[in-house]
mmCIF file with all atom_site columns, C-alpha atoms in Angstrom:
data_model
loop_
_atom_site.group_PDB
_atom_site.id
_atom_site.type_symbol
_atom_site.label_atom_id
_atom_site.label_alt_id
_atom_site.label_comp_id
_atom_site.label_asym_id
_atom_site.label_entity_id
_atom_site.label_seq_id
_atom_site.pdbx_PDB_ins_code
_atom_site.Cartn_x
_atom_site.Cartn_y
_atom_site.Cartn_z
_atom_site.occupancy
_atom_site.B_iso_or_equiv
_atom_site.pdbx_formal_charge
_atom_site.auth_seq_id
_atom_site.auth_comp_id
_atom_site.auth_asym_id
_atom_site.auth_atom_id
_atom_site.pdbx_PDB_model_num
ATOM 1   C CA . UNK U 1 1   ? 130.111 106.826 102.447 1.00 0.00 ? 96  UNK U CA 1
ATOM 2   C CA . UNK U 1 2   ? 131.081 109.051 99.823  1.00 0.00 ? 97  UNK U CA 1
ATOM 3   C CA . UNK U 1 3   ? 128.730 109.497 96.458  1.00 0.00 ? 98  UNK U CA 1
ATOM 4   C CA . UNK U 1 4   ? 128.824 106.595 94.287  1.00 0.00 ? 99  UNK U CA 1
ATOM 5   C CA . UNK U 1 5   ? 131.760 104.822 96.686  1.00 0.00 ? 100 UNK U CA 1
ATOM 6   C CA . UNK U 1 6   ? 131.919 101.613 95.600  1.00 0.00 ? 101 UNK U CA 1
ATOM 7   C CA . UNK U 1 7   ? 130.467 98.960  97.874  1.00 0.00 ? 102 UNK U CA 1
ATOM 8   C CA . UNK U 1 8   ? 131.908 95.574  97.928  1.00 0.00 ? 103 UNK U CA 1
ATOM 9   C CA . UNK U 1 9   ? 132.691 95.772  101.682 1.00 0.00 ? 104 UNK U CA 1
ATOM 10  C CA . UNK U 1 10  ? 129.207 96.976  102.672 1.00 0.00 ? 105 UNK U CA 1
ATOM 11  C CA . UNK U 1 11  ? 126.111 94.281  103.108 1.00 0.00 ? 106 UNK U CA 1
ATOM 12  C CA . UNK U 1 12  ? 122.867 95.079  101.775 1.00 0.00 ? 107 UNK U CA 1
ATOM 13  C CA . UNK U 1 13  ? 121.759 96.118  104.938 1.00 0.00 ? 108 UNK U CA 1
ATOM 14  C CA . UNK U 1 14  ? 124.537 98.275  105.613 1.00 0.00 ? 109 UNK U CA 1
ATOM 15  C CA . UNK U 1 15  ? 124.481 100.132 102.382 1.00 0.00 ? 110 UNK U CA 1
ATOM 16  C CA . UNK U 1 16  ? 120.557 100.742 103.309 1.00 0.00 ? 111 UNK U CA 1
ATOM 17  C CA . UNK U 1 17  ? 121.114 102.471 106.469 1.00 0.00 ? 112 UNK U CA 1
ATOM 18  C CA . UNK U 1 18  ? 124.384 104.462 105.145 1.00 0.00 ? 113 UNK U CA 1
ATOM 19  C CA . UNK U 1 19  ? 122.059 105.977 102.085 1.00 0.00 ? 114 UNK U CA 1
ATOM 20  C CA . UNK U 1 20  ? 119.138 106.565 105.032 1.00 0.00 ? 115 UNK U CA 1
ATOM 21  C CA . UNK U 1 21  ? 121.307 108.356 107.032 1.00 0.00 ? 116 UNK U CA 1
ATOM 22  C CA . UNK U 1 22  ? 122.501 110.776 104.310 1.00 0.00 ? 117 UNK U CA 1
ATOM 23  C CA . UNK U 1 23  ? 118.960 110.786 102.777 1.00 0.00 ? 118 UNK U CA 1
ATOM 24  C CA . UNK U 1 24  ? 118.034 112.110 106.154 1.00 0.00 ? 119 UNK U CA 1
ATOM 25  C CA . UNK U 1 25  ? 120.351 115.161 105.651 1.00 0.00 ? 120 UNK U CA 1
ATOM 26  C CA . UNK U 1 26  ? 118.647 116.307 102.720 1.00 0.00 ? 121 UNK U CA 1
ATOM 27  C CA . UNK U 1 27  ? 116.716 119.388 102.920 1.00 0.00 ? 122 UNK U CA 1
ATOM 28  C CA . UNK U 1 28  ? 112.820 119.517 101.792 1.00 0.00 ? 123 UNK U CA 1
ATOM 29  C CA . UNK U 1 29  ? 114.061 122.427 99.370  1.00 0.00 ? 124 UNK U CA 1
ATOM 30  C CA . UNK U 1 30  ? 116.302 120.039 97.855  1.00 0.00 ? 125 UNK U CA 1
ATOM 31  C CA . UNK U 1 31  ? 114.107 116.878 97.703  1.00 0.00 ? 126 UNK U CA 1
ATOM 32  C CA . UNK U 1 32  ? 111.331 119.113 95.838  1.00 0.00 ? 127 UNK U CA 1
ATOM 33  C CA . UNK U 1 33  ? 113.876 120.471 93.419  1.00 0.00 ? 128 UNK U CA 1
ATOM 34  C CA . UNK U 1 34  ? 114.934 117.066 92.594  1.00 0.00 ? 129 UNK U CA 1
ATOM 35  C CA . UNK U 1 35  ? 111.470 115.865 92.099  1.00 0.00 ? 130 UNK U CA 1
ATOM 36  C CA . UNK U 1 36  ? 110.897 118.309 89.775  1.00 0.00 ? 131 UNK U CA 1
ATOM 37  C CA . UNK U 1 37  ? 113.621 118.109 87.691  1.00 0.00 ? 132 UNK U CA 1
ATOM 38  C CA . UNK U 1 38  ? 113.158 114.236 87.210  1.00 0.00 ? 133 UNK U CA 1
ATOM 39  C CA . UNK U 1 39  ? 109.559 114.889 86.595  1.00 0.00 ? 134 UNK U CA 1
ATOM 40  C CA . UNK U 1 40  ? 111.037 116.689 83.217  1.00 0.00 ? 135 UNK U CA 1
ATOM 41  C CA . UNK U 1 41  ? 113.613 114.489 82.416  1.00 0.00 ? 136 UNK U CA 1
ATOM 42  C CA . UNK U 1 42  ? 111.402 110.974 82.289  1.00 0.00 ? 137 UNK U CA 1
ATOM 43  C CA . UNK U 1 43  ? 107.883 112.823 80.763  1.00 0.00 ? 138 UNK U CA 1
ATOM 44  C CA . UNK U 1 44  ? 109.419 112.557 77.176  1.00 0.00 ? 139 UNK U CA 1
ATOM 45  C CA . UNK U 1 45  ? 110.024 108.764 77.482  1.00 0.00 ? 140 UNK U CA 1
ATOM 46  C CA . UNK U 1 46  ? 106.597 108.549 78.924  1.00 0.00 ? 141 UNK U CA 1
ATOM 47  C CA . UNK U 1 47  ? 105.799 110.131 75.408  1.00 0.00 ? 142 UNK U CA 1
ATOM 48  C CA . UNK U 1 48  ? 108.076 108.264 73.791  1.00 0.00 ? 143 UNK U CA 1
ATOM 49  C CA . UNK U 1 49  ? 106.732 104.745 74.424  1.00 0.00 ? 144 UNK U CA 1
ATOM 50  C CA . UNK U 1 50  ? 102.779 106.370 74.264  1.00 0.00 ? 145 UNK U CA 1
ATOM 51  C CA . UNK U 1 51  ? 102.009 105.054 77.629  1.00 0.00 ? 146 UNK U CA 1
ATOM 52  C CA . UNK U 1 52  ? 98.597  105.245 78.341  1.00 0.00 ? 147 UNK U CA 1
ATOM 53  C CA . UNK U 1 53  ? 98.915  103.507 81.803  1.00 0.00 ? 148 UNK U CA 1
ATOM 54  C CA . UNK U 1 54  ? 101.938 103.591 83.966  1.00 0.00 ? 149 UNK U CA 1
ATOM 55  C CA . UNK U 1 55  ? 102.460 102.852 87.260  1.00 0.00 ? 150 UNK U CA 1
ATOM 56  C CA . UNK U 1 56  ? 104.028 105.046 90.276  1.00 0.00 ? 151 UNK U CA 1
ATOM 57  C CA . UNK U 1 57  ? 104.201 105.660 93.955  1.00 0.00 ? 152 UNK U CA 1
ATOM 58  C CA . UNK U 1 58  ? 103.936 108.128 96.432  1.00 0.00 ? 153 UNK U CA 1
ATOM 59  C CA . UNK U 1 59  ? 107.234 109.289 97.691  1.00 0.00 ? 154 UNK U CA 1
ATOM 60  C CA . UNK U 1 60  ? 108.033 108.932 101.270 1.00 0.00 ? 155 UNK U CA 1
ATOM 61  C CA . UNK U 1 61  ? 109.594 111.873 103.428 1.00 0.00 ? 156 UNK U CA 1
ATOM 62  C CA . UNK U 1 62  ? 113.211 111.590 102.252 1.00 0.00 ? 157 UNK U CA 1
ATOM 63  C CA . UNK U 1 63  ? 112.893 110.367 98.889  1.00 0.00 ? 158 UNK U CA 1
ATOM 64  C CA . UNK U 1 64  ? 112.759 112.836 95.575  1.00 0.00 ? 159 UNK U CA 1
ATOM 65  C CA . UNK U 1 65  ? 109.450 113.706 95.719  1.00 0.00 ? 160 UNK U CA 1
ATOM 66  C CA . UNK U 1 66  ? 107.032 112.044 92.690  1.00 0.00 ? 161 UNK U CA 1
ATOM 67  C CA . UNK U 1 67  ? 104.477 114.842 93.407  1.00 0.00 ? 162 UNK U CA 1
ATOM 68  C CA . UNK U 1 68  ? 105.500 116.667 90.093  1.00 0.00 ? 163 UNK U CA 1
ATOM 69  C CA . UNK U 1 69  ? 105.754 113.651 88.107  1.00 0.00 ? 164 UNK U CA 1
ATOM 70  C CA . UNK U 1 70  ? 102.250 112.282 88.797  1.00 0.00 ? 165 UNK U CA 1
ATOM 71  C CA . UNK U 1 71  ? 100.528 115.652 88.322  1.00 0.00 ? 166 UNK U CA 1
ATOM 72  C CA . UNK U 1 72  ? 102.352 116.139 84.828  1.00 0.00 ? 167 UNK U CA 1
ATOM 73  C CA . UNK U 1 73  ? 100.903 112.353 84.443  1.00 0.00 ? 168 UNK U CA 1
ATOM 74  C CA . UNK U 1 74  ? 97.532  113.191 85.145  1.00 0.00 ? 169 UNK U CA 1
ATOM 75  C CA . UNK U 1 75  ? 97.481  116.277 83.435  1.00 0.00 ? 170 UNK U CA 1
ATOM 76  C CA . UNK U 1 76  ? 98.917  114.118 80.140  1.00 0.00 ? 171 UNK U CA 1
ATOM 77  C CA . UNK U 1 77  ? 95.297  112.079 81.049  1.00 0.00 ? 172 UNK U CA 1
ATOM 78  C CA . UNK U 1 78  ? 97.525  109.237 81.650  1.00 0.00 ? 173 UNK U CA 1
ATOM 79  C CA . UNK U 1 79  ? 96.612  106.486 84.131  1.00 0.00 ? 174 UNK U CA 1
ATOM 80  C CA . UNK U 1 80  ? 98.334  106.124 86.943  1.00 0.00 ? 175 UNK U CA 1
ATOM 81  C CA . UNK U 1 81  ? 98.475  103.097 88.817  1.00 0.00 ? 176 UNK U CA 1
ATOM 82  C CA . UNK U 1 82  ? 100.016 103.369 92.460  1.00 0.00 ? 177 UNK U CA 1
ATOM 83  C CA . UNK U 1 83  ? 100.844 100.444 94.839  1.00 0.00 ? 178 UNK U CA 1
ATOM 84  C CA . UNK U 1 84  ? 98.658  98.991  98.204  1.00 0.00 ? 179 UNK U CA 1
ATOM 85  C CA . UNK U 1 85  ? 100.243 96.733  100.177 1.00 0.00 ? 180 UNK U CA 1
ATOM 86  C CA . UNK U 1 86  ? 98.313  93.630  101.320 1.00 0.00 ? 181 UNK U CA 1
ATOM 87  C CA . UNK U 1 87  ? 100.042 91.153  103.222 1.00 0.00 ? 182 UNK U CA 1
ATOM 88  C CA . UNK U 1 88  ? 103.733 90.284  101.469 1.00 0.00 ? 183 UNK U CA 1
ATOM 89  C CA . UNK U 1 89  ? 102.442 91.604  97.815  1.00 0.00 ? 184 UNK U CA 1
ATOM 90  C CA . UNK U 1 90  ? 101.619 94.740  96.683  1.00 0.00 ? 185 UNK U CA 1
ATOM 91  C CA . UNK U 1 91  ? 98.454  95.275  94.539  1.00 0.00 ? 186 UNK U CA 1
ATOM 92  C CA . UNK U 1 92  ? 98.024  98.154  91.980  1.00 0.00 ? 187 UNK U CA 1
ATOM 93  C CA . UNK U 1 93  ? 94.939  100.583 92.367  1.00 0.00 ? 188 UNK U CA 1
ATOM 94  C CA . UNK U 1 94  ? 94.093  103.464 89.954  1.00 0.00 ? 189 UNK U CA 1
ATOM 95  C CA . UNK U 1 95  ? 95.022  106.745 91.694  1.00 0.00 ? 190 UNK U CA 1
ATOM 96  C CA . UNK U 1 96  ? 93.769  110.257 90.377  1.00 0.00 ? 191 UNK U CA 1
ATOM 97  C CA . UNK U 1 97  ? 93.936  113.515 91.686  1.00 0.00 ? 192 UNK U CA 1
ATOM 98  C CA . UNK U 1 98  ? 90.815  113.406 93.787  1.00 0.00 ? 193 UNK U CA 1
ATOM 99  C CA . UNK U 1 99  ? 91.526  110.097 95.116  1.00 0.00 ? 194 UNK U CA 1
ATOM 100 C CA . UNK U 1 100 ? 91.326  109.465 98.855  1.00 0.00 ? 195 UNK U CA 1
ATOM 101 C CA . UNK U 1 101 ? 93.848  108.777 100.591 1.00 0.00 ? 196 UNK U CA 1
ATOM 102 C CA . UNK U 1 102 ? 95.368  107.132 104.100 1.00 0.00 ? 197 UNK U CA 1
ATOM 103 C CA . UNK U 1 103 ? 98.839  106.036 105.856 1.00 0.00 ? 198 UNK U CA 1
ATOM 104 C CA . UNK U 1 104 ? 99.144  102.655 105.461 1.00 0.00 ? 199 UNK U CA 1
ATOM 105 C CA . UNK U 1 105 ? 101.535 99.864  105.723 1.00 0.00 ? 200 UNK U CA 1
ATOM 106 C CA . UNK U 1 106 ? 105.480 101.495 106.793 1.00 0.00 ? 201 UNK U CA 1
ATOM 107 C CA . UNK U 1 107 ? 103.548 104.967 106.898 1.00 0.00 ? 202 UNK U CA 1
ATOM 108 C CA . UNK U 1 108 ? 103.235 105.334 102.943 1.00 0.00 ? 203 UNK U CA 1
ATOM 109 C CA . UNK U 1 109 ? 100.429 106.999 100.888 1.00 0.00 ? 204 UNK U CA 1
ATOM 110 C CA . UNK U 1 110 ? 97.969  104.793 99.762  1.00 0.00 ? 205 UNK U CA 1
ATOM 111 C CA . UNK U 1 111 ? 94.612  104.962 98.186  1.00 0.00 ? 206 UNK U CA 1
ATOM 112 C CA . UNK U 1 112 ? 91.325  104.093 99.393  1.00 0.00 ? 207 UNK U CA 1
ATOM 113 C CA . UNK U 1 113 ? 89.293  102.439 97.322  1.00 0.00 ? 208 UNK U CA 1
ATOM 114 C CA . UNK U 1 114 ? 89.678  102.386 93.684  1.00 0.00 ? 209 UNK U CA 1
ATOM 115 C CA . UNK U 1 115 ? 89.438  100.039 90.955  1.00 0.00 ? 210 UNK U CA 1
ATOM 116 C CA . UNK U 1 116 ? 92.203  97.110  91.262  1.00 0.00 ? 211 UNK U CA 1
ATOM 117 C CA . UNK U 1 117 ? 94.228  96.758  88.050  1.00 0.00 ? 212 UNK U CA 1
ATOM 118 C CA . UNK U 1 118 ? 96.196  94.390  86.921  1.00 0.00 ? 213 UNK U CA 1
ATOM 119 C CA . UNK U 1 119 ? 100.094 95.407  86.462  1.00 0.00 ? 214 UNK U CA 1
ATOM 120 C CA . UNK U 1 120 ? 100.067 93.571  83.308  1.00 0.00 ? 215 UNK U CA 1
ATOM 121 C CA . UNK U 1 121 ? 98.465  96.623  81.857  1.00 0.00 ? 216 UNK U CA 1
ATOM 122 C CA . UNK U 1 122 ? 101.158 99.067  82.235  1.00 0.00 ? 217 UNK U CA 1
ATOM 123 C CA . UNK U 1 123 ? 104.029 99.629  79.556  1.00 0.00 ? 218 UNK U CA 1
ATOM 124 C CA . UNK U 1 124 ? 106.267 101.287 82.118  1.00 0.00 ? 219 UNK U CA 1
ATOM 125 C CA . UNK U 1 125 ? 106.758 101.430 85.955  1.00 0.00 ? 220 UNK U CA 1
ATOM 126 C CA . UNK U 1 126 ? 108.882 104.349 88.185  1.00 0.00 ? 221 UNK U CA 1
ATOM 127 C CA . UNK U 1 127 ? 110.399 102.311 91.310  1.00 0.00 ? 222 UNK U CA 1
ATOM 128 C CA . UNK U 1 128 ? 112.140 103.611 94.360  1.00 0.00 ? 223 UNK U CA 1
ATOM 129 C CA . UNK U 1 129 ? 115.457 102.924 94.784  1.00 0.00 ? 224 UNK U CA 1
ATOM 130 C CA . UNK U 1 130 ? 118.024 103.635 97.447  1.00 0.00 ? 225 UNK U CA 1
ATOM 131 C CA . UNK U 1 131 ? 120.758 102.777 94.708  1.00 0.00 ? 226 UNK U CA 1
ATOM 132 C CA . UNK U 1 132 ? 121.413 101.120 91.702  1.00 0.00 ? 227 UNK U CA 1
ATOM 133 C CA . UNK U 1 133 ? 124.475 100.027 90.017  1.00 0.00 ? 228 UNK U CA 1
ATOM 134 C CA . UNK U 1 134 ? 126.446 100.255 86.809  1.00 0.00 ? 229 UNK U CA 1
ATOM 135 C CA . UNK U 1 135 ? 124.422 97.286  85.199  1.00 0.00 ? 230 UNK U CA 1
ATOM 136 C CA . UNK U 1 136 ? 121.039 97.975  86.890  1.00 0.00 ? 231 UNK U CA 1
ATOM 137 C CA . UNK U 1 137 ? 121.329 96.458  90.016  1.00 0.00 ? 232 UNK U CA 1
ATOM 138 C CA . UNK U 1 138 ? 118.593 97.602  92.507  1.00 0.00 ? 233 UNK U CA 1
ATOM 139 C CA . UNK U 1 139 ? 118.758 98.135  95.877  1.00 0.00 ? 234 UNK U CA 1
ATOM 140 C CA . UNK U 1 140 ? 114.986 98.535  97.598  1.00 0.00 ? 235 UNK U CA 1
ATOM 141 C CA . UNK U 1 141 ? 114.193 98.961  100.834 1.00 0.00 ? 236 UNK U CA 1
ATOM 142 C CA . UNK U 1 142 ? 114.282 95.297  102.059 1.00 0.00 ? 237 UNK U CA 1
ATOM 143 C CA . UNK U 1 143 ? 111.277 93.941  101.867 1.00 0.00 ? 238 UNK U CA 1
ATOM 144 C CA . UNK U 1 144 ? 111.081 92.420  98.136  1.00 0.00 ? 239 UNK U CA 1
ATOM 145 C CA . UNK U 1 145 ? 107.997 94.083  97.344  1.00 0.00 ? 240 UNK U CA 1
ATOM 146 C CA . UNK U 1 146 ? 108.864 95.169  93.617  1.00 0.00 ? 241 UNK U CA 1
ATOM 147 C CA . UNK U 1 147 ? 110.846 92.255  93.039  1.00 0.00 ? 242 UNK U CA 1
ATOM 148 C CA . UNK U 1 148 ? 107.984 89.127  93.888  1.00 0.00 ? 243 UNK U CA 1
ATOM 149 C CA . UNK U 1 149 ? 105.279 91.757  91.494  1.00 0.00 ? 244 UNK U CA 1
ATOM 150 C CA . UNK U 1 150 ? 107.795 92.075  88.353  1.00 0.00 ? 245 UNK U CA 1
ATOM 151 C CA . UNK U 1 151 ? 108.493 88.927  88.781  1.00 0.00 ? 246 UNK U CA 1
ATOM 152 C CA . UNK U 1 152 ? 105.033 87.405  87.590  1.00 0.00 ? 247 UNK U CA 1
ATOM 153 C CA . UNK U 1 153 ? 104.899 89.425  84.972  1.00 0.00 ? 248 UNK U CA 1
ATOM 154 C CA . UNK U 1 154 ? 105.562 87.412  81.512  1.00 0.00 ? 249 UNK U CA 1
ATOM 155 C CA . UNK U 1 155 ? 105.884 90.651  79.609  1.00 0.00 ? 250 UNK U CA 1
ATOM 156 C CA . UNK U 1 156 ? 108.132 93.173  81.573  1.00 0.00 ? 251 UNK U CA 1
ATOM 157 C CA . UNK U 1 157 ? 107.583 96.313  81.437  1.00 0.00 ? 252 UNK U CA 1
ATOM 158 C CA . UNK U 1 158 ? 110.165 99.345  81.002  1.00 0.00 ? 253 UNK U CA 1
ATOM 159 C CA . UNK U 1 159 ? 111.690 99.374  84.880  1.00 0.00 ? 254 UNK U CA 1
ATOM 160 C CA . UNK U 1 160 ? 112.839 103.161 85.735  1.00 0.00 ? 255 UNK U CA 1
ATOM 161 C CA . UNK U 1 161 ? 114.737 103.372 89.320  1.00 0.00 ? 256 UNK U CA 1
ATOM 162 C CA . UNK U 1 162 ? 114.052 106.702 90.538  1.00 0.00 ? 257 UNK U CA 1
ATOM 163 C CA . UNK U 1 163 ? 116.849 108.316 92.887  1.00 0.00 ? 258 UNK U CA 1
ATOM 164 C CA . UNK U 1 164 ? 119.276 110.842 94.221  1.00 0.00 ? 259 UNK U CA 1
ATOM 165 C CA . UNK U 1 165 ? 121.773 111.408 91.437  1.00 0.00 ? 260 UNK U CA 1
ATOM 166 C CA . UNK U 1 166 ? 124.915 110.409 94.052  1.00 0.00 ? 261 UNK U CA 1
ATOM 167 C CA . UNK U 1 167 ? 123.287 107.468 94.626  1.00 0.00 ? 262 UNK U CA 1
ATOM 168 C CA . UNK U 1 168 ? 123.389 105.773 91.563  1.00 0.00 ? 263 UNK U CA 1
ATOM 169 C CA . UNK U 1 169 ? 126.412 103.531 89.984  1.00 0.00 ? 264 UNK U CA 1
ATOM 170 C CA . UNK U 1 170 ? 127.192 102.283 92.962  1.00 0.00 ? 265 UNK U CA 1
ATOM 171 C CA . UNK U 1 171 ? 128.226 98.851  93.651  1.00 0.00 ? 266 UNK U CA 1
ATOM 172 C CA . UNK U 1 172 ? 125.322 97.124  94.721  1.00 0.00 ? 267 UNK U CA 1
ATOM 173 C CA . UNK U 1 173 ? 125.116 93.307  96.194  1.00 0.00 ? 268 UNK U CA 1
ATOM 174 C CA . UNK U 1 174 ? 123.099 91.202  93.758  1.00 0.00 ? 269 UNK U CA 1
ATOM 175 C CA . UNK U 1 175 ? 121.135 88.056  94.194  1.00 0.00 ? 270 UNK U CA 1
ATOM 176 C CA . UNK U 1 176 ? 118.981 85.771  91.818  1.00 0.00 ? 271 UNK U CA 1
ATOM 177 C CA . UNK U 1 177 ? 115.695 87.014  92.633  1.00 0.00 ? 272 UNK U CA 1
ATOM 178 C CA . UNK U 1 178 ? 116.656 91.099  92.612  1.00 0.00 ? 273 UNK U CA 1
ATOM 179 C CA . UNK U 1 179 ? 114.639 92.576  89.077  1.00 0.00 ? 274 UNK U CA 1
ATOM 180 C CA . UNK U 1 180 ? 117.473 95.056  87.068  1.00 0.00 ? 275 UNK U CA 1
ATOM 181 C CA . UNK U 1 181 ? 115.768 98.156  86.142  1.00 0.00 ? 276 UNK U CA 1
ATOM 182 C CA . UNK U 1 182 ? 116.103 99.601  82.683  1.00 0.00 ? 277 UNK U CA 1
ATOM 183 C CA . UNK U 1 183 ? 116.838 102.940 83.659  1.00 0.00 ? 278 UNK U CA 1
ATOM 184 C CA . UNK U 1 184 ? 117.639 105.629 86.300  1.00 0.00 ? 279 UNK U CA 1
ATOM 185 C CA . UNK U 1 185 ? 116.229 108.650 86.539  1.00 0.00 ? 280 UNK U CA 1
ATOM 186 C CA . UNK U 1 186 ? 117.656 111.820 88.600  1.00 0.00 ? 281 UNK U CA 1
ATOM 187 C CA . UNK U 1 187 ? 117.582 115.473 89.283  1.00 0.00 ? 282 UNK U CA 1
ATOM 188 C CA . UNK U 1 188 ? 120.540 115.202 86.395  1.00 0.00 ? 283 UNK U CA 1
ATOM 189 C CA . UNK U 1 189 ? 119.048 112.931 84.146  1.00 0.00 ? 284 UNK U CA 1
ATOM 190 C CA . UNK U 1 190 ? 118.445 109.928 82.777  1.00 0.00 ? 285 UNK U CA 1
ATOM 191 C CA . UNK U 1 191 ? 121.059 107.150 82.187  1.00 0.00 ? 286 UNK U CA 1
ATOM 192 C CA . UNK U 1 192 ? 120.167 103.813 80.886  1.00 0.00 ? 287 UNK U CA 1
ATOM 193 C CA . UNK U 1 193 ? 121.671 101.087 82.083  1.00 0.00 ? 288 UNK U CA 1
ATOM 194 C CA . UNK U 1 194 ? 123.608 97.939  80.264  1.00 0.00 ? 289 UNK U CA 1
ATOM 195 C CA . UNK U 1 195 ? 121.155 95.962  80.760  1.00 0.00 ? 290 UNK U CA 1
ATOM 196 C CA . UNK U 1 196 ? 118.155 98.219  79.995  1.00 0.00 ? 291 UNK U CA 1
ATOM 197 C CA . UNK U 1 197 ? 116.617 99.260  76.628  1.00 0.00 ? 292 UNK U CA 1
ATOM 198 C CA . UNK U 1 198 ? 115.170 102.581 74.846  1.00 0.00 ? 293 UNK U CA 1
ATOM 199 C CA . UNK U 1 199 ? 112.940 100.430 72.508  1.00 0.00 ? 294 UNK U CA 1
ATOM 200 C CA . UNK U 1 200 ? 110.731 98.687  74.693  1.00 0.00 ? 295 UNK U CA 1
ATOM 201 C CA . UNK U 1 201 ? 106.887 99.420  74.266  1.00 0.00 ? 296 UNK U CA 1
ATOM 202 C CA . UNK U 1 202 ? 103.461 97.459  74.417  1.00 0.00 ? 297 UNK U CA 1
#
């Protein structure tokens, strides 16, 4: 699949495993660099809304790494809330630099211990993505994690997909339940989508 090849033939599931494959390809080098440069693109709209709480997560192997972004969080003495998986839902636990940490469920970081938050309290959440589209679409990694959490939420916060530049604006297959994201942050920028917003805050 070429970057940002439009989709239509390609099922969810098929799209996943093409952007795995080439995510696979990717060098460390490159996945740092990336992770740095997004890290500077999205800390002025962190700014911008004053978030004093946001939440995160810990990159896996082949994703841009969110290292840089959370220490530039931390350092900011912003809270950062990072997700545990229990079960089919994900609960939010406050992470800091000395946290503890273990492998847990589909071999991603997660803390142990910490205080339990509610999501509610956050004004703006970073999501993987594999890809997003045009308007927003999202495509996760299949198990509807992000979706089921944003879901409850009766006051959404500002949704920012973070990925591999190539991988965004691609055509994406949509359903009901799938939560658009506001933005999309990459190692060239950030590009908001049709759907999204630069005004929300709490």
């Amino acid at each position: 699949m070429a970057a940002n090849e439009p989709s239509e033939s390609y099922s969810k599931s098929e799209l996943r495993g093409r952007i795995r494959a080439r995510r696979a390809e990717r060098s460390a080098v490159e996945r740092q660099e990336s992770g740095d440069s997004i890290a500077a693109h999205v800390m002025s709209i962190v700014a911008e809304h004053r978030s004093s709480s946001v939440a995160c997560y810990f990159s896996t192997a082949h994703e841009p790494t969110t290292s840089a972004l959370m220490d530039q969080l931390w350092a900011a003495d912003i809270e950062v809330l990072t997700p545990r998986v229990r079960a089919t839902e994900l609960e939010w636990v406050q992470s800091t630099p000395t946290s503890d940490y273990t492998s847990g469920s589909f071999g991603i970081r997660e803390v142990v211990g910490g205080e339990v938050l509610p999501l509610s309290k956050v004004n703006l959440v970073f999501l993987p993505a594999l890809a997003v589209s045009a308007a927003g679409a999202r495509l996760g990694q299949g198990g509807g994690f992000y979706d089921r959490a944003l879901a409850r939420l009766e006051d959404r916060p500002l949704l920012i997909a973070v990925l591999y530049a190539d991988e965004d604006g691609i055509d994406v297959p949509s359903e009901a339940h799938d939560v658009a994201v506001d933005a999309v942050a990459t190692e060239q920028g950030v590009r908001w989508t049709t759907t999204g917003t630069k005004s929300r805050s709490k």
